[in-house]
Amino acid sequence: MVDSVFRSGIVETNGVHLHVETYGDSGDPILLLHGALTDLMQNWRMILQPLSQRFRLIGVDQRGHGGTDNPSGSFTLANLRDDALGVLDALGLERAHVLGCSLGGYVAMALRAKAPDRVASLALAGVKLDWTRETAAARFDFFQPEVIAATYPSWLPHMAKAHAGIYGPDHWKTLVGWVRELLMTLPEEPSATLAALEAEMGRRGLFYALGDRDEMVPLDEVLPVRHARPDAEILVLPHTGHLFREYNPQVFVAAYTDFLRRNRIR
């Protein structure tokens, strides 16, 4: 249970109705962008209470996920980026810290590329940064309903329930297809690269978190991030896989709060 101020509402932008929740009523704003096939509550519930004691959190169900619709069926990185920008505009936020998990990390990077002055700091959790056509093709094979159901059987009922509100209990299968197509565009997406992070050296803070047992992002990708951005603050969590629910909330919140303390919005 979150003890601080909680508000829930709908932001209409870019042809979608985004379900948005805010937690906390003071401190720097943090825009939370969840990973694919989850929603804001599944992804972030463990950190909402402790972070909202010091910061104003803005959680978004990205298009087609959770309580957000997607009437057009369009699902591109540009769509998701502009949706996030629309939320900042609707809430009157000139600048915010942005924390993105997995797919949400690419959205955060795309947002930074389009509107750098709106992103006070960038935090990425479980985000792969060395996309090639080969690695995208491997993910393409994974993002099929039957493969995901076999790989994460315990997650399946939660995923089906989270996305059933608008389009029904089988909507998660449609989501899988949308995500699969988006992933194939990442090798050609300039914002989703180490080079993009390197180009931002000295302009804003970078926080990068990865589980040491992340089945989607190999641990050896940490060193390239360190080389590209020696100023980055990197957190490697032990006994931790790709899903953010596996992250130790006490360790993550302590490290991220410490990072934010050094990157306050002035």
XYZ file of N, CA and C in Angstrom:
798
model
N 0.845 -1.195 0.000
C 0.000 0.000 0.000
C 0.881 1.245 0.000
N 0.553 2.181 -0.892
C 1.295 3.434 -0.960
C 0.660 4.427 -0.001
N 1.452 4.960 0.911
C 0.915 5.837 1.945
C 0.745 7.271 1.474
N 1.556 7.698 0.513
C 1.506 9.091 0.081
C 0.385 9.291 -0.937
N 0.243 10.523 -1.387
C -0.873 10.904 -2.252
C -0.896 10.060 -3.529
N -2.074 9.533 -3.865
C -2.263 8.719 -5.062
C -3.383 9.316 -5.896
N -3.144 9.402 -7.198
C -4.175 9.867 -8.122
C -4.145 8.995 -9.367
N -5.302 8.743 -9.936
C -5.412 7.937 -11.144
C -6.283 8.675 -12.143
N -5.927 8.600 -13.419
C -6.717 9.283 -14.429
C -6.354 8.835 -15.827
N -6.961 9.493 -16.792
C -6.736 9.184 -18.211
C -6.175 10.422 -18.893
N -5.103 10.225 -19.645
C -4.540 11.276 -20.485
C -4.827 10.899 -21.936
N -5.554 11.762 -22.635
C -5.870 11.517 -24.040
C -4.839 12.225 -24.907
N -4.100 11.455 -25.699
C -3.068 12.030 -26.551
C -2.732 11.054 -27.674
N -2.415 11.571 -28.826
C -1.977 10.750 -29.957
C -2.954 9.625 -30.304
N -4.243 9.886 -30.098
C -5.263 8.921 -30.486
C -5.466 7.784 -29.505
N -4.827 7.848 -28.327
C -5.022 6.815 -27.315
C -5.432 7.453 -25.993
N -6.008 6.628 -25.126
C -6.390 7.055 -23.789
C -5.465 6.335 -22.808
N -4.470 7.061 -22.329
C -3.438 6.474 -21.485
C -3.865 6.467 -20.018
N -3.812 5.296 -19.419
C -4.057 5.180 -17.985
C -2.798 5.627 -17.254
N -2.938 6.646 -16.418
C -1.805 7.248 -15.710
C -2.116 7.281 -14.218
N -1.135 6.900 -13.419
C -1.258 6.996 -11.972
C -0.083 7.791 -11.423
N -0.352 8.652 -10.449
C 0.718 9.411 -9.809
C 0.741 9.083 -8.324
N 1.940 9.058 -7.792
C 2.171 8.759 -6.382
C 3.118 9.799 -5.809
N 2.776 10.310 -4.626
C 3.605 11.338 -4.007
C 3.179 12.719 -4.470
N 3.451 13.716 -3.649
C 3.033 15.075 -3.983
C 4.162 16.087 -3.855
N 5.400 15.618 -3.757
C 6.526 16.544 -3.645
C 7.779 15.878 -4.205
N 8.801 16.685 -4.385
C 10.055 16.161 -4.920
C 10.067 16.141 -6.435
N 11.220 15.837 -7.003
C 11.365 15.768 -8.455
C 10.412 14.727 -9.040
N 9.838 15.004 -10.230
C 8.985 14.007 -10.888
C 9.819 12.927 -11.580
N 9.317 11.700 -11.522
C 9.934 10.568 -12.210
C 8.875 9.903 -13.075
N 9.114 9.842 -14.372
C 8.228 9.150 -15.299
C 8.654 7.688 -15.369
N 7.727 6.775 -15.063
C 7.992 5.337 -15.029
C 7.414 4.680 -16.280
N 8.283 4.033 -17.061
C 7.869 3.388 -18.309
C 8.149 1.895 -18.207
N 7.086 1.098 -18.146
C 7.220 -0.330 -17.885
C 7.678 -1.106 -19.108
N 7.987 -2.389 -18.887
C 8.425 -3.264 -19.961
C 7.266 -3.840 -20.753
N 7.603 -4.540 -21.820
C 6.593 -5.148 -22.683
C 5.825 -6.237 -21.937
N 4.531 -6.316 -22.217
C 3.624 -7.355 -21.742
C 3.309 -7.268 -20.255
N 3.779 -6.215 -19.594
C 3.397 -5.982 -18.207
C 2.606 -4.686 -18.157
N 2.372 -4.144 -16.972
C 1.722 -2.846 -16.865
C 2.378 -2.090 -15.722
N 1.937 -0.875 -15.478
C 2.647 -0.048 -14.505
C 2.622 -0.671 -13.118
N 1.526 -1.285 -12.709
C 1.458 -1.838 -11.364
C 2.285 -3.107 -11.239
N 2.177 -4.015 -12.210
C 2.990 -5.227 -12.162
C 4.484 -4.889 -12.143
N 4.864 -3.929 -12.971
C 6.281 -3.618 -13.121
C 6.850 -2.889 -11.903
N 6.079 -1.925 -11.366
C 6.664 -0.982 -10.410
C 6.151 -1.103 -8.982
N 5.228 -2.015 -8.704
C 4.551 -1.990 -7.403
C 5.513 -2.066 -6.207
N 6.652 -2.730 -6.366
C 7.558 -2.896 -5.227
C 8.285 -1.614 -4.855
N 8.388 -0.668 -5.789
C 9.162 0.540 -5.507
C 8.301 1.785 -5.338
N 6.997 1.679 -5.565
C 6.132 2.858 -5.500
C 6.119 3.478 -4.108
N 5.952 2.660 -3.097
C 5.849 3.203 -1.747
C 7.140 3.885 -1.293
N 8.293 3.228 -1.373
C 9.500 3.906 -0.884
C 9.917 5.113 -1.720
N 9.789 5.030 -3.045
C 10.207 6.159 -3.877
C 9.271 7.353 -3.731
N 7.977 7.084 -3.531
C 7.016 8.184 -3.464
C 7.121 8.977 -2.173
N 7.937 8.511 -1.223
C 8.170 9.299 -0.017
C 9.046 10.525 -0.300
N 9.821 10.458 -1.379
C 10.756 11.548 -1.695
C 10.516 12.174 -3.064
N 9.787 11.463 -3.926
C 9.639 11.923 -5.302
C 8.178 11.819 -5.738
N 7.847 12.534 -6.800
C 6.527 12.444 -7.415
C 6.626 11.459 -8.572
N 5.939 10.343 -8.473
C 6.025 9.289 -9.474
C 4.850 9.369 -10.440
N 5.138 9.214 -11.730
C 4.102 9.189 -12.761
C 4.227 7.873 -13.505
N 3.315 6.955 -13.233
C 3.314 5.662 -13.895
C 2.324 5.643 -15.046
N 2.740 5.076 -16.165
C 1.913 5.061 -17.374
C 1.733 3.620 -17.846
N 0.501 3.222 -18.136
C 0.272 2.009 -18.909
C 0.503 2.377 -20.373
N 1.536 1.817 -20.986
C 1.829 2.167 -22.367
C 0.745 1.630 -23.302
N 0.680 2.192 -24.492
C -0.452 1.905 -25.386
C -0.662 0.400 -25.574
N -1.930 0.016 -25.481
C -2.303 -1.381 -25.630
C -2.086 -2.224 -24.396
N -1.473 -1.665 -23.362
C -1.171 -2.398 -22.140
C -2.118 -1.963 -21.013
N -2.463 -2.889 -20.140
C -3.222 -2.558 -18.941
C -4.487 -1.786 -19.240
N -4.596 -0.587 -18.661
C -5.789 0.228 -18.819
C -5.724 1.226 -19.957
N -4.792 1.056 -20.872
C -4.638 1.972 -22.010
C -5.057 1.286 -23.299
N -5.844 1.986 -24.089
C -6.297 1.395 -25.350
C -5.286 1.638 -26.472
N -5.618 1.137 -27.632
C -4.810 1.363 -28.839
C -5.708 1.121 -30.049
N -6.652 2.042 -30.295
C -7.663 1.813 -31.337
C -7.074 1.577 -32.720
N -5.972 2.241 -33.044
C -5.408 2.119 -34.386
C -4.610 0.834 -34.577
N -4.167 0.235 -33.475
C -3.294 -0.936 -33.579
C -1.864 -0.588 -33.929
N -1.565 0.701 -34.055
C -0.195 1.119 -34.364
C 0.658 1.005 -33.101
N 1.840 0.402 -33.234
C 2.680 0.152 -32.062
C 4.144 0.258 -32.487
N 4.618 1.503 -32.543
C 6.000 1.756 -32.922
C 6.698 2.475 -31.781
N 8.025 2.514 -31.849
C 8.770 3.236 -30.823
C 8.401 4.716 -30.850
N 8.181 5.250 -32.037
C 7.766 6.655 -32.152
C 6.410 6.877 -31.492
N 5.466 5.932 -31.663
C 4.171 6.033 -30.979
C 4.358 6.123 -29.474
N 5.121 5.189 -28.933
C 5.301 5.101 -27.484
C 6.041 6.323 -26.947
N 7.010 6.779 -27.698
C 7.750 7.996 -27.319
C 6.829 9.201 -27.266
N 6.023 9.378 -28.287
C 5.131 10.540 -28.324
C 4.030 10.443 -27.273
N 3.618 9.216 -26.945
C 2.667 9.043 -25.847
C 3.272 9.551 -24.540
N 4.521 9.162 -24.277
C 5.195 9.593 -23.044
C 5.341 11.107 -23.007
N 5.693 11.683 -24.138
C 5.820 13.137 -24.214
C 4.458 13.801 -23.975
N 3.397 13.180 -24.485
C 2.060 13.710 -24.260
C 1.663 13.710 -22.794
N 2.112 12.708 -22.047
C 1.832 12.670 -20.610
C 2.540 13.817 -19.902
N 3.814 14.045 -20.239
C 4.541 15.166 -19.635
C 3.835 16.488 -19.939
N 3.390 16.646 -21.178
C 2.686 17.874 -21.563
C 1.378 18.021 -20.785
N 0.622 16.934 -20.693
C -0.680 16.994 -20.027
C -0.547 17.334 -18.547
N 0.543 16.885 -17.937
C 0.760 17.151 -16.515
C 1.542 18.441 -16.276
N 1.880 19.137 -17.350
C 2.583 20.407 -17.217
C 4.006 20.269 -16.699
N 4.668 19.171 -17.049
C 6.026 18.915 -16.560
C 7.047 19.301 -17.634
N 7.822 20.326 -17.371
C 8.855 20.730 -18.317
C 9.999 19.732 -18.339
N 10.326 19.163 -17.172
C 11.422 18.199 -17.084
C 11.039 17.112 -16.087
N 11.549 15.909 -16.328
C 11.332 14.803 -15.400
C 12.480 13.821 -15.533
N 12.785 13.132 -14.449
C 13.641 11.967 -14.536
C 12.828 10.880 -15.232
N 13.483 10.026 -15.987
C 12.765 8.958 -16.687
C 13.426 7.626 -16.358
N 12.627 6.697 -15.869
C 13.075 5.341 -15.551
C 12.323 4.372 -16.446
N 13.067 3.657 -17.304
C 12.454 2.723 -18.226
C 12.984 1.321 -18.030
N 12.077 0.355 -17.987
C 12.447 -1.045 -17.837
C 12.247 -1.762 -19.171
N 13.286 -2.450 -19.642
C 13.204 -3.246 -20.864
C 12.664 -2.390 -22.016
N 11.511 -2.714 -22.593
C 10.947 -1.900 -23.676
C 10.808 -0.449 -23.252
N 10.428 -0.215 -22.005
C 10.312 1.150 -21.508
C 11.616 1.909 -21.569
N 12.738 1.185 -21.516
C 14.039 1.838 -21.649
C 14.258 2.401 -23.037
N 13.820 1.676 -24.045
C 13.957 2.189 -25.417
C 13.056 3.401 -25.642
N 11.882 3.355 -25.022
C 10.990 4.511 -25.100
C 11.654 5.719 -24.428
N 12.273 5.483 -23.267
C 12.958 6.564 -22.562
C 14.095 7.143 -23.392
N 14.861 6.286 -24.051
C 15.970 6.757 -24.885
C 15.461 7.525 -26.098
N 14.366 7.046 -26.684
C 13.785 7.754 -27.825
C 13.238 9.110 -27.401
N 12.654 9.165 -26.208
C 12.158 10.435 -25.678
C 13.306 11.407 -25.476
N 14.400 10.927 -24.913
C 15.569 11.774 -24.706
C 16.124 12.293 -26.030
N 16.113 11.429 -27.064
C 16.635 11.835 -28.365
C 15.775 12.924 -29.004
N 14.457 12.814 -28.841
C 13.565 13.797 -29.461
C 13.479 15.076 -28.648
N 13.441 14.952 -27.327
C 13.236 16.122 -26.463
C 14.234 16.089 -25.315
N 15.517 16.287 -25.617
C 16.553 16.128 -24.575
C 16.374 17.028 -23.373
N 15.813 18.205 -23.573
C 15.649 19.130 -22.453
C 14.543 18.695 -21.491
N 13.724 17.742 -21.901
C 12.634 17.276 -21.030
C 13.081 16.157 -20.088
N 14.230 15.540 -20.377
C 14.710 14.388 -19.602
C 15.839 14.837 -18.685
N 15.549 14.931 -17.399
C 16.543 15.408 -16.437
C 17.620 14.368 -16.177
N 17.250 13.105 -16.140
C 18.206 12.001 -16.030
C 17.553 10.771 -16.624
N 18.394 9.819 -16.981
C 17.919 8.618 -17.658
C 18.324 7.399 -16.845
N 17.355 6.538 -16.533
C 17.632 5.292 -15.829
C 17.079 4.133 -16.646
N 17.907 3.121 -16.860
C 17.549 1.976 -17.682
C 17.691 0.707 -16.858
N 16.683 -0.138 -16.866
C 16.714 -1.401 -16.133
C 16.456 -2.555 -17.096
N 17.432 -3.453 -17.222
C 17.270 -4.603 -18.108
C 17.118 -4.231 -19.557
N 17.974 -3.331 -20.035
C 17.872 -2.826 -21.407
C 19.072 -3.278 -22.219
N 18.819 -4.009 -23.283
C 19.860 -4.492 -24.185
C 20.241 -3.386 -25.155
N 21.553 -3.196 -25.366
C 22.006 -2.053 -26.161
C 22.901 -2.428 -27.348
N 22.998 -3.706 -27.679
C 23.849 -4.081 -28.821
C 23.036 -4.817 -29.884
N 21.931 -4.236 -30.272
C 21.033 -4.903 -31.205
C 21.669 -5.085 -32.585
N 21.513 -6.285 -33.106
C 21.877 -6.598 -34.485
C 20.680 -7.301 -35.118
N 20.743 -7.521 -36.408
C 19.658 -8.245 -37.068
C 19.527 -9.663 -36.509
N 20.683 -10.252 -36.148
C 20.676 -11.613 -35.628
C 20.022 -11.687 -34.246
N 20.381 -10.743 -33.348
C 19.789 -10.773 -32.015
C 18.305 -10.419 -32.081
N 17.934 -9.541 -32.998
C 16.515 -9.210 -33.159
C 15.738 -10.422 -33.666
N 16.341 -11.177 -34.581
C 15.677 -12.369 -35.110
C 15.463 -13.407 -34.014
N 16.439 -13.516 -33.099
C 16.287 -14.453 -31.984
C 15.137 -14.037 -31.078
N 15.004 -12.751 -30.829
C 13.894 -12.262 -30.027
C 12.567 -12.448 -30.770
N 12.618 -12.307 -32.095
C 11.423 -12.501 -32.904
C 10.879 -13.909 -32.685
N 11.783 -14.900 -32.635
C 11.362 -16.285 -32.412
C 10.782 -16.478 -31.012
N 11.325 -15.732 -30.030
C 10.841 -15.877 -28.658
C 9.462 -15.259 -28.476
N 9.217 -14.110 -29.103
C 7.967 -13.393 -28.873
C 6.835 -13.983 -29.707
N 6.445 -15.179 -29.284
C 5.272 -15.855 -29.799
C 4.481 -16.353 -28.594
N 3.156 -16.268 -28.640
C 2.363 -16.614 -27.456
C 2.694 -17.966 -26.851
N 2.853 -18.988 -27.691
C 3.093 -20.324 -27.154
C 4.471 -20.435 -26.500
N 5.461 -19.710 -27.031
C 6.806 -19.755 -26.447
C 6.822 -19.031 -25.107
N 6.207 -17.874 -25.056
C 6.163 -17.118 -23.799
C 5.375 -17.877 -22.742
N 4.268 -18.518 -23.129
C 3.477 -19.295 -22.176
C 4.289 -20.454 -21.606
N 5.114 -21.079 -22.438
C 5.936 -22.198 -21.966
C 7.100 -21.728 -21.113
N 7.626 -20.536 -21.410
C 8.792 -20.027 -20.689
C 8.414 -19.434 -19.347
N 7.293 -18.722 -19.292
C 6.844 -18.065 -18.064
C 5.437 -18.527 -17.687
N 5.246 -19.809 -17.396
C 3.893 -20.290 -17.117
C 3.249 -19.639 -15.893
N 4.050 -19.316 -14.882
C 3.477 -18.699 -13.686
C 3.064 -17.258 -13.925
N 3.650 -16.624 -14.939
C 3.348 -15.231 -15.254
C 2.094 -15.113 -16.120
N 1.750 -16.203 -16.800
C 0.683 -16.158 -17.798
C -0.652 -15.659 -17.235
N -1.147 -16.177 -16.118
C -2.439 -15.672 -15.626
C -2.401 -14.199 -15.232
N -1.278 -13.743 -14.685
C -1.152 -12.329 -14.324
C -1.157 -11.453 -15.574
N -0.442 -11.921 -16.612
C -0.370 -11.167 -17.851
C -1.746 -11.097 -18.525
N -2.445 -12.222 -18.558
C -3.766 -12.249 -19.187
C -4.729 -11.323 -18.448
N -4.683 -11.333 -17.115
C -5.572 -10.487 -16.319
C -5.248 -9.010 -16.484
N -3.961 -8.676 -16.513
C -3.545 -7.273 -16.582
C -4.050 -6.589 -17.846
N -4.149 -7.316 -18.949
C -4.479 -6.703 -20.235
C -5.887 -7.034 -20.722
N -6.711 -7.585 -19.827
C -8.048 -8.024 -20.232
C -9.100 -6.929 -20.158
N -8.819 -5.833 -19.453
C -9.834 -4.843 -19.135
C -10.518 -4.219 -20.325
N -9.769 -3.957 -21.381
C -10.342 -3.267 -22.540
C -10.671 -4.234 -23.671
N -9.759 -5.155 -23.972
C -9.916 -6.004 -25.152
C -10.109 -7.488 -24.852
N -10.209 -7.849 -23.576
C -10.480 -9.236 -23.230
C -9.236 -10.045 -22.875
N -9.422 -11.256 -22.323
C -8.317 -12.033 -21.761
C -7.299 -12.553 -22.768
N -7.633 -12.561 -24.047
C -6.673 -13.017 -25.054
C -5.886 -11.869 -25.691
N -6.116 -10.648 -25.196
C -5.439 -9.493 -25.797
C -3.919 -9.584 -25.666
N -3.421 -10.267 -24.624
C -1.970 -10.361 -24.455
C -1.308 -10.992 -25.677
N -2.024 -11.868 -26.366
C -1.467 -12.495 -27.563
C -1.280 -11.465 -28.684
N -2.234 -10.538 -28.789
C -2.080 -9.440 -29.750
C -0.887 -8.582 -29.383
N -0.741 -8.302 -28.086
C 0.401 -7.521 -27.607
C 1.717 -8.173 -27.990
N 1.789 -9.483 -27.851
C 3.021 -10.203 -28.204
C 3.394 -9.923 -29.655
N 2.415 -9.937 -30.539
C 2.685 -9.659 -31.951
C 3.156 -8.243 -32.177
N 2.541 -7.285 -31.502
C 2.977 -5.887 -31.638
C 4.420 -5.727 -31.178
N 4.744 -6.314 -30.021
C 6.102 -6.196 -29.488
C 7.104 -6.869 -30.422
N 6.729 -8.022 -30.962
C 7.624 -8.744 -31.867
C 7.995 -7.880 -33.074
N 7.025 -7.205 -33.636
C 7.294 -6.364 -34.807
C 8.151 -5.158 -34.425
N 7.899 -4.571 -33.267
C 8.703 -3.414 -32.840
C 10.157 -3.808 -32.631
N 10.391 -4.987 -32.027
C 11.766 -5.414 -31.757
C 12.587 -5.526 -33.037
N 11.954 -5.885 -34.123
C 12.680 -6.035 -35.384
C 13.176 -4.699 -35.911
N 12.644 -3.590 -35.391
C 13.094 -2.266 -35.842
C 14.275 -1.739 -35.030
N 14.583 -2.365 -33.901
C 15.609 -1.812 -33.012
C 17.015 -1.765 -33.616
N 17.432 -2.741 -34.452
C 18.776 -2.620 -35.028
C 18.979 -1.363 -35.874
N 17.890 -0.797 -36.404
C 17.988 0.419 -37.216
C 17.565 1.666 -36.440
N 17.325 1.528 -35.142
C 16.862 2.650 -34.335
C 18.063 3.355 -33.691
N 18.424 4.559 -34.150
C 19.643 5.217 -33.657
C 19.614 5.570 -32.176
N 18.439 5.738 -31.605
C 18.379 6.125 -30.191
C 18.647 4.952 -29.256
N 18.538 3.720 -29.757
C 18.633 2.531 -28.898
C 20.016 1.901 -28.960
N 21.056 2.722 -28.883
C 22.418 2.226 -29.066
C 23.362 2.788 -28.007
N 24.496 2.111 -27.863
C 25.553 2.636 -27.004
C 26.068 3.965 -27.530
N 26.125 4.096 -28.849
C 26.608 5.349 -29.438
C 25.731 6.518 -29.021
N 24.426 6.284 -28.932
C 23.520 7.349 -28.504
C 23.804 7.751 -27.064
N 24.063 6.762 -26.206
C 24.409 7.073 -24.821
C 25.740 7.822 -24.740
N 26.701 7.376 -25.534
C 28.018 8.012 -25.514
C 27.938 9.469 -25.946
N 27.072 9.755 -26.900
C 26.935 11.124 -27.393
C 26.385 12.056 -26.326
N 25.729 11.485 -25.306
C 25.154 12.298 -24.237
C 26.119 12.503 -23.073
N 27.345 12.026 -23.203
C 28.330 12.130 -22.122
C 28.456 13.570 -21.637
N 28.324 13.745 -20.327
C 28.506 15.056 -19.729
C 27.257 15.919 -19.706
N 26.186 15.498 -20.375
C 24.982 16.328 -20.443
C 23.962 15.983 -19.376
N 23.902 14.727 -18.963
C 22.938 14.336 -17.941
C 23.375 13.009 -17.345
N 22.805 12.687 -16.175
C 23.152 11.460 -15.494
C 22.578 10.227 -16.180
N 23.282 9.109 -15.995
C 22.825 7.827 -16.528
C 22.939 6.776 -15.434
N 21.832 6.084 -15.183
C 21.777 4.989 -14.225
C 21.406 3.737 -15.006
N 22.198 2.662 -14.834
C 21.961 1.444 -15.599
C 21.932 0.267 -14.625
N 20.814 -0.455 -14.577
C 20.643 -1.586 -13.674
C 20.412 -2.863 -14.478
N 21.028 -3.956 -14.001
C 20.890 -5.235 -14.695
C 20.975 -6.365 -13.676
N 20.114 -7.358 -13.826
C 20.195 -8.545 -12.997
C 21.285 -9.474 -13.509
N 22.009 -10.120 -12.585
C 23.120 -10.972 -13.004
C 22.664 -12.266 -13.664
N 21.362 -12.550 -13.603
C 20.803 -13.728 -14.263
C 19.739 -13.341 -15.284
N 19.858 -12.153 -15.825
C 18.903 -11.676 -16.826
C 19.002 -12.566 -18.066
N 17.900 -13.234 -18.394
C 17.899 -14.157 -19.518
C 17.741 -13.441 -20.857
N 17.431 -12.152 -20.834
C 17.275 -11.376 -22.060
C 18.508 -10.531 -22.377
N 19.194 -10.076 -21.332
C 20.337 -9.180 -21.515
C 21.552 -9.793 -20.819
N 22.551 -10.251 -21.584
C 23.714 -10.881 -20.968
C 24.472 -9.919 -20.056
N 25.039 -10.461 -18.999
C 25.771 -9.660 -18.036
C 26.979 -8.976 -18.666
N 27.533 -9.566 -19.715
C 28.719 -8.964 -20.323
C 28.419 -7.672 -21.077
N 27.153 -7.259 -21.112
C 26.841 -5.963 -21.720
C 27.085 -4.794 -20.765
N 27.382 -5.099 -19.504
C 27.647 -4.029 -18.542
C 28.925 -3.274 -18.892
N 29.978 -3.984 -19.249
C 31.256 -3.316 -19.522
C 31.193 -2.357 -20.704
N 30.529 -2.695 -21.804
C 30.395 -1.700 -22.877
C 29.691 -0.421 -22.426
N 28.700 -0.550 -21.531
C 28.044 0.647 -21.000
C 29.053 1.469 -20.206
N 29.847 0.795 -19.386
C 30.876 1.491 -18.608
C 31.881 2.195 -19.514
N 32.304 1.541 -20.599
C 33.280 2.146 -21.504
C 32.679 3.325 -22.271
N 31.428 3.168 -22.696
C 30.774 4.243 -23.446
C 30.464 5.437 -22.560
N 30.097 5.156 -21.305
C 29.717 6.214 -20.378
C 30.402 5.995 -19.030
N 31.687 6.371 -18.917
C 32.381 6.183 -17.637
C 31.745 6.924 -16.477
N 30.878 7.898 -16.777
C 30.186 8.613 -15.707
C 28.933 7.890 -15.225
N 28.536 6.809 -15.911
C 27.297 6.107 -15.565
C 27.413 5.450 -14.195
N 26.285 5.383 -13.503
C 26.207 4.655 -12.248
C 25.520 3.325 -12.547
N 26.250 2.236 -12.319
C 25.792 0.915 -12.736
C 25.499 0.048 -11.518
N 24.341 -0.590 -11.532
C 23.924 -1.475 -10.456
C 23.706 -2.870 -11.027
N 24.450 -3.854 -10.518
C 24.247 -5.255 -10.883
C 23.641 -5.964 -9.679
N 22.441 -6.503 -9.866
C 21.702 -7.121 -8.771
C 21.914 -8.631 -8.768
N 22.313 -9.216 -7.637
C 22.559 -10.662 -7.582
C 21.273 -11.473 -7.553
N 21.352 -12.699 -8.084
C 20.220 -13.634 -8.079
C 18.979 -13.002 -8.706
N 19.170 -12.282 -9.794
C 18.087 -11.485 -10.376
C 17.980 -11.731 -11.873
N 16.755 -11.976 -12.340
C 16.489 -12.183 -13.750
C 16.000 -10.925 -14.435
N 15.320 -11.096 -15.570
C 14.926 -9.961 -16.392
C 13.719 -9.215 -15.844
N 12.759 -9.928 -15.289
C 11.536 -9.280 -14.836
C 11.825 -8.374 -13.643
N 11.268 -7.168 -13.677
C 11.573 -6.205 -12.619
C 11.072 -6.685 -11.264
N 10.075 -7.539 -11.248
C 9.580 -8.055 -9.967
C 10.643 -8.890 -9.262
N 11.686 -9.313 -9.983
C 12.774 -10.075 -9.380
C 13.844 -9.166 -8.780
N 13.773 -7.868 -9.059
C 14.752 -6.934 -8.509
C 14.502 -6.748 -7.013
N 15.577 -6.729 -6.232
C 15.452 -6.462 -4.806
C 15.079 -4.998 -4.620
N 13.874 -4.699 -4.111
C 13.434 -3.297 -4.073
C 14.267 -2.432 -3.136
N 14.717 -2.997 -2.015
C 15.509 -2.201 -1.091
C 16.828 -1.770 -1.720
N 17.489 -2.710 -2.391
C 18.771 -2.401 -3.021
C 18.579 -1.429 -4.180
N 17.574 -1.697 -5.018
C 17.350 -0.831 -6.167
C 16.995 0.582 -5.732
N 16.056 0.725 -4.808
C 15.614 2.050 -4.384
C 16.751 2.815 -3.728
N 17.557 2.149 -2.916
C 18.674 2.838 -2.265
C 19.661 3.374 -3.293
N 20.012 2.548 -4.284
C 20.982 2.976 -5.293
C 20.401 4.069 -6.188
N 19.143 3.910 -6.602
C 18.533 4.890 -7.504
C 18.301 6.219 -6.787
N 17.881 6.176 -5.534
C 17.691 7.402 -4.759
C 19.012 8.144 -4.600
N 20.078 7.405 -4.360
C 21.399 8.022 -4.234
C 21.800 8.704 -5.538
N 21.510 8.043 -6.660
C 21.774 8.627 -7.979
C 20.968 9.907 -8.185
N 19.683 9.873 -7.840
C 18.830 11.046 -8.020
C 19.275 12.210 -7.143
N 19.824 11.907 -6.004
C 20.309 12.958 -5.114
C 21.420 13.781 -5.796
N 22.182 13.123 -6.640
C 23.271 13.819 -7.348
C 22.807 14.413 -8.673
N 21.571 14.173 -9.032
C 21.073 14.662 -10.331
C 19.740 15.381 -10.169
N 19.634 16.176 -9.138
C 18.382 16.912 -8.886
C 18.057 17.851 -10.037
N 16.764 18.059 -10.240
C 16.324 19.048 -11.223
C 16.493 20.436 -10.614
N 17.255 21.271 -11.297
C 17.543 22.627 -10.777
C 16.545 23.624 -11.343
